[in-house]
Coordinates of C-alpha atoms in Angstrom, one line a residue:
M1 CA 31.9 11.7 24.1
T2 CA 28.7 12.8 22.2
A3 CA 27.2 16.2 22.3
L4 CA 23.6 16.8 21.2
S5 CA 22.1 20.3 20.7
L6 CA 18.7 21.4 19.4
M7 CA 18.4 24.5 17.3
S8 CA 15.2 26.5 16.6
T9 CA 16.1 27.0 13.0
L10 CA 13.3 26.7 10.3
I11 CA 13.6 23.4 8.5
A12 CA 12.0 21.3 5.8
A13 CA 11.7 17.7 5.9
A14 CA 12.8 16.3 3.6
P15 CA 0.2 -20.4 -15.8
A16 CA 2.3 -22.1 -13.3
A17 CA 2.5 -25.9 -12.6
A18 CA -0.5 -27.5 -10.8
A19 CA -0.4 -27.8 -7.0
V20 CA -2.4 -30.1 -4.8
D21 CA -3.2 -27.3 -2.4
P22 CA -3.2 -23.5 -3.2
P23 CA -0.1 -22.1 -1.5
S24 CA -0.8 -18.9 0.5
G25 CA -0.3 -15.9 -1.7
A26 CA 0.4 -18.0 -4.8
G27 CA 0.7 -15.8 -7.8
I28 CA 0.3 -12.5 -6.0
A29 CA 1.5 -9.7 -8.2
P30 CA 4.6 -7.7 -6.9
A31 CA 2.6 -4.4 -7.1
L32 CA 0.4 -5.6 -4.2
V33 CA 3.2 -5.5 -1.6
D34 CA 2.7 -1.8 -1.1
M35 CA -1.0 -2.1 -0.2
P36 CA -2.8 -3.5 2.8
S37 CA -4.5 -6.7 1.7
T38 CA -6.6 -9.7 2.8
E39 CA -7.2 -13.2 1.3
T40 CA -10.4 -15.1 0.8
T41 CA -11.6 -18.2 -1.1
V42 CA -14.9 -18.2 -3.1
S43 CA -16.7 -20.9 -5.0
C44 CA -19.8 -21.5 -7.2
S45 CA -21.4 -24.3 -9.3
A46 CA -23.3 -24.6 -12.5
G47 CA -24.1 -27.4 -15.0
G48 CA -22.5 -30.1 -12.8
M49 CA -19.2 -28.1 -12.5
T50 CA -17.7 -26.4 -9.5
G51 CA -15.1 -23.6 -9.5
E52 CA -13.1 -22.4 -6.6
A53 CA -10.8 -19.3 -6.5
R54 CA -8.4 -17.9 -4.0
L55 CA -8.4 -14.1 -4.1
T56 CA -6.2 -11.4 -2.7
L57 CA -8.1 -8.1 -2.2
A58 CA -5.9 -5.1 -1.7
S59 CA -6.4 -1.3 -1.3
D60 CA -4.4 1.7 0.0
G61 CA -7.5 3.9 0.2
T62 CA -7.5 5.1 -3.4
R63 CA -6.4 2.1 -5.5
W64 CA -8.2 -1.3 -5.5
T65 CA -6.8 -4.6 -6.8
T66 CA -8.5 -8.0 -7.0
T67 CA -6.1 -10.8 -7.8
V68 CA -7.1 -14.4 -8.6
D69 CA -4.1 -16.2 -7.1
S70 CA -5.1 -19.7 -7.9
Y71 CA -8.2 -21.7 -9.0
R72 CA -9.6 -25.3 -9.1
I73 CA -12.3 -26.5 -11.5
T74 CA -14.1 -29.9 -11.5
A75 CA -12.3 -32.4 -13.7
N76 CA -13.9 -33.3 -17.0
G77 CA -10.9 -33.7 -19.3
R78 CA -11.2 -30.3 -20.9
S79 CA -9.0 -27.3 -20.7
K80 CA -10.6 -24.2 -22.3
G81 CA -12.4 -22.7 -19.3
N82 CA -12.4 -19.0 -18.4
I83 CA -12.1 -17.0 -15.3
N84 CA -13.1 -13.3 -15.3
A85 CA -12.3 -11.1 -12.3
Y86 CA -14.8 -8.3 -11.7
V87 CA -15.5 -5.3 -9.5
Y88 CA -18.6 -3.1 -9.4
G89 CA -20.3 -0.4 -7.3
K90 CA -23.6 1.5 -7.2
N91 CA -24.7 4.7 -5.6
F92 CA -27.9 5.5 -3.6
A93 CA -29.9 6.0 -6.8
G94 CA -28.9 2.5 -8.1
Q95 CA -26.6 4.0 -10.8
T96 CA -23.5 2.0 -11.6
T97 CA -20.4 4.0 -10.7
L98 CA -17.8 1.3 -10.9
D99 CA -17.9 -1.6 -13.4
H100 CA -14.7 -3.3 -14.5
K101 CA -13.7 -6.8 -15.6
E102 CA -10.4 -8.6 -16.4
S103 CA -10.6 -11.8 -18.4
S104 CA -8.3 -14.8 -18.4
R105 CA -7.0 -16.7 -21.4
D106 CA -9.4 -19.2 -22.9
A107 CA -7.2 -22.0 -21.4
M108 CA -8.2 -22.6 -17.8
V109 CA -7.4 -26.3 -16.9
Q110 CA -10.3 -28.4 -15.6
N111 CA -8.6 -31.3 -13.8
G112 CA -9.8 -30.9 -10.2
Q113 CA -6.3 -29.7 -9.1
W114 CA -5.3 -26.2 -7.8
Q115 CA -3.6 -24.1 -10.5
N116 CA -1.6 -20.9 -9.9
L117 CA -2.9 -18.0 -12.0
G118 CA -2.1 -14.4 -10.8
L119 CA -4.9 -12.8 -12.8
E120 CA -5.0 -9.1 -11.6
L121 CA -7.8 -6.6 -11.9
S122 CA -6.7 -3.1 -10.8
R123 CA -8.4 0.3 -10.5
S124 CA -6.1 3.3 -9.9
S125 CA -8.9 5.5 -8.6
V126 CA -12.0 4.1 -7.0
P127 CA -15.1 6.3 -6.6
W128 CA -15.6 5.5 -2.9
T129 CA -18.1 8.3 -2.2
S130 CA -20.3 6.9 -5.1
M131 CA -20.4 3.3 -3.9
S132 CA -22.9 3.8 -1.1
Q133 CA -25.6 1.4 -2.1
A134 CA -23.9 -1.8 -3.2
S135 CA -20.5 -3.1 -4.2
G136 CA -18.9 -6.4 -5.0
T137 CA -15.8 -8.1 -6.3
G138 CA -15.0 -11.7 -7.3
V139 CA -14.9 -14.0 -10.3
E140 CA -17.1 -15.4 -13.0
F141 CA -16.4 -19.0 -14.0
V142 CA -17.2 -20.1 -17.6
F143 CA -16.9 -23.9 -17.7
D144 CA -15.7 -25.7 -20.8
K145 CA -18.3 -28.4 -21.7
S146 CA -19.6 -30.0 -24.8
G147 CA -22.4 -27.9 -26.1
S148 CA -23.2 -24.7 -24.2
D149 CA -20.7 -23.5 -21.5
P150 CA -22.4 -23.1 -18.1
R151 CA -21.3 -20.1 -16.0
C152 CA -21.6 -18.8 -12.4
T153 CA -20.2 -16.0 -10.3
A154 CA -18.6 -16.2 -6.8
G155 CA -17.4 -13.2 -4.8
V156 CA -18.0 -10.9 -1.8
S157 CA -20.3 -7.9 -1.6
S158 CA -21.5 -5.2 0.8
S159 CA -23.2 -1.9 1.0
G160 CA -21.9 1.4 2.4
A161 CA -18.3 1.1 1.3
H162 CA -15.9 3.5 3.1
R163 CA -12.3 4.2 3.9
A164 CA -10.5 6.1 6.7
V165 CA -7.1 7.0 8.2
Q166 CA -7.1 6.0 11.8
H167 CA -4.6 7.9 14.1
I168 CA -2.8 5.7 16.6
A169 CA -0.1 8.0 18.1
T170 CA 1.5 11.4 17.4
S171 CA 4.9 12.3 18.6
P172 CA 6.2 15.9 18.1
G173 CA 9.9 16.9 18.4
V174 CA 11.3 13.8 16.8
I175 CA 14.8 13.8 15.4
D176 CA 15.0 12.0 12.0
K177 CA 18.4 10.4 12.1
L178 CA 17.7 8.3 9.1
R179 CA 17.9 11.3 6.8
P180 CA 20.8 13.6 7.9
L181 CA 20.8 17.1 6.4
T182 CA 24.6 17.5 6.2
S183 CA 27.8 16.8 8.1
C184 CA 31.4 17.8 8.5
Q185 CA 34.5 15.9 9.8
V186 CA 37.6 17.1 11.6
L187 CA 41.1 15.8 10.7
T188 CA 42.9 17.2 13.7
D189 CA 42.3 16.8 17.5
G190 CA 40.8 19.8 19.3
I191 CA 39.2 21.4 16.2
T192 CA 35.6 22.6 16.2
C193 CA 33.4 22.1 13.1
S194 CA 30.8 24.6 11.9
I195 CA 27.9 23.9 9.5
A196 CA 26.2 26.7 7.5
E197 CA 24.0 25.4 4.6
T198 CA 20.5 25.7 3.3
K199 CA 18.7 22.4 2.6
T200 CA 15.3 21.4 1.3
V201 CA 13.9 18.3 3.0
T202 CA 10.6 16.5 2.3
S203 CA 8.2 15.0 4.7
S204 CA 7.6 11.2 4.3
V205 CA 4.8 8.6 4.5
T206 CA 5.5 4.9 4.7
L207 CA 2.8 2.3 4.3
N208 CA 3.1 -1.4 5.2
G209 CA 6.6 -0.8 6.7
S210 CA 8.6 -0.2 3.5
V211 CA 6.7 1.6 0.7
N212 CA 6.3 5.3 0.1
P213 CA 2.9 6.1 -1.6
T214 CA 2.8 8.7 -4.3
G215 CA 0.2 10.6 -6.3
P216 CA -3.5 10.4 -5.3
S217 CA -2.7 7.8 -2.6
L218 CA -0.2 10.1 -0.9
D219 CA -2.6 13.1 -1.2
W220 CA -5.4 11.2 0.4
L221 CA -3.2 9.8 3.2
T222 CA -1.6 13.2 4.1
A223 CA -5.1 14.9 4.2
G224 CA -6.1 12.3 6.7
I225 CA -2.9 12.6 8.8
S226 CA -2.9 16.4 9.1
S227 CA -5.2 19.2 7.9
S228 CA -2.2 21.4 7.4
W229 CA 0.3 18.8 6.1
T230 CA 3.7 20.3 5.2
S231 CA 5.3 18.4 2.3
A232 CA 8.6 20.3 2.4
R233 CA 10.5 23.1 4.1
S234 CA 13.7 25.0 3.4
V235 CA 16.2 24.5 6.2
D236 CA 18.8 27.0 7.2
V237 CA 21.3 24.6 8.9
R238 CA 23.7 26.5 11.3
C239 CA 25.4 24.9 14.2
T240 CA 28.9 24.6 15.6
S241 CA 30.4 21.6 17.4
P242 CA 32.4 21.5 20.6
A243 CA 36.1 20.6 20.3
M244 CA 36.3 17.2 18.5
R245 CA 38.8 14.4 18.1
R246 CA 40.4 13.6 14.8
G247 CA 38.0 11.5 12.6
Q248 CA 34.9 12.5 14.4
L249 CA 31.8 13.5 12.4
F250 CA 29.4 16.4 13.2
V251 CA 26.0 15.7 11.8
A252 CA 22.8 17.9 11.4
Y253 CA 19.4 16.2 11.3
P254 CA 15.8 17.5 10.6
T255 CA 13.2 17.4 13.4
G256 CA 9.4 17.0 13.1
T257 CA 6.3 15.2 14.1
T258 CA 5.9 11.4 13.7
T259 CA 2.4 10.0 13.3
E260 CA 1.5 6.3 13.5
F261 CA -1.7 5.4 11.7
R262 CA -3.7 2.6 10.1
V263 CA -5.4 2.7 6.7
Q264 CA -8.8 1.0 7.0
V265 CA -11.0 0.1 4.0
N266 CA -14.5 -1.5 4.4
A267 CA -15.8 -2.6 1.0
F268 CA -16.9 -5.7 -0.9
G269 CA -17.8 -7.5 2.3
V270 CA -14.3 -7.4 3.6
R271 CA -12.2 -5.2 5.9
I272 CA -8.7 -4.3 4.9
D273 CA -6.4 -2.8 7.5
G274 CA -2.7 -1.8 7.2
P275 CA -0.1 0.1 9.3
G276 CA 1.5 3.3 8.3
K277 CA 4.0 5.9 9.6
A278 CA 4.5 9.6 8.7
F279 CA 7.2 12.1 9.4
E280 CA 6.1 15.8 8.9
V281 CA 8.9 18.3 9.1
A282 CA 8.7 21.2 11.6
S283 CA 10.9 24.1 12.8
G284 CA 14.1 23.0 14.3
I285 CA 17.3 20.9 13.7
A286 CA 19.4 18.7 15.8
C287 CA 23.2 18.6 15.6
E288 CA 25.3 15.7 17.1
V289 CA 28.9 14.6 17.3
V290 CA 29.2 10.9 16.2

């Protein structure tokens, strides 16, 4: 038999081998798994040479990452080409507010076959509000040829870059059974169990189903989720069980508000959209015999 009681107590939450075709996500850096992302393929030509690159573009609303997962360059028997990932942004006055480049080794193979690369360009803080006029990201190819080396750029671009937290659903009065506050167990039939402790519990934000953002990313997300976000509360946990059987456990849980949302970024000619879920602690606890 299970008993559940709600208490109105103040709480606190608590370079690889060549491949004939570029495999999806080939070379994606592990750091990208915590950010919504999208993939695109770009290409350009110069001096009789053509370069193609498969890119993963990722952002959680504050960070931006462009990763060159794999590439293919026209075969000419040489292997000292270059690939440079870039990202830039300009404001309404035409002033450059974002300009960053990440260069490959001087050893890009030119054999007409797809090669895994994993070249990553990352910015930990992107000036979104200053990128209103134009922005772009992609790659520059520098082809290895006898004499001068031709070059070209290929990427995606847009104007009016912006980001947002879109609310999907809000559910107050949710019991967070994944993070119990405390518990007690009886060793004899017919005994009641009392809990009297003070706990500090934090609220939580999860992005892409498994990762908890931190720092500026967390600050930006929580500001978009709630204008009065509570990051933590001190919980006075006091509840008494009914008579219990030997071996049963009496558990106290925090309660709060769950918000489902999506992080949406429109920049560089692409739309990045990823799911998120937040639990914000509120007044109340729940106690249960399990």
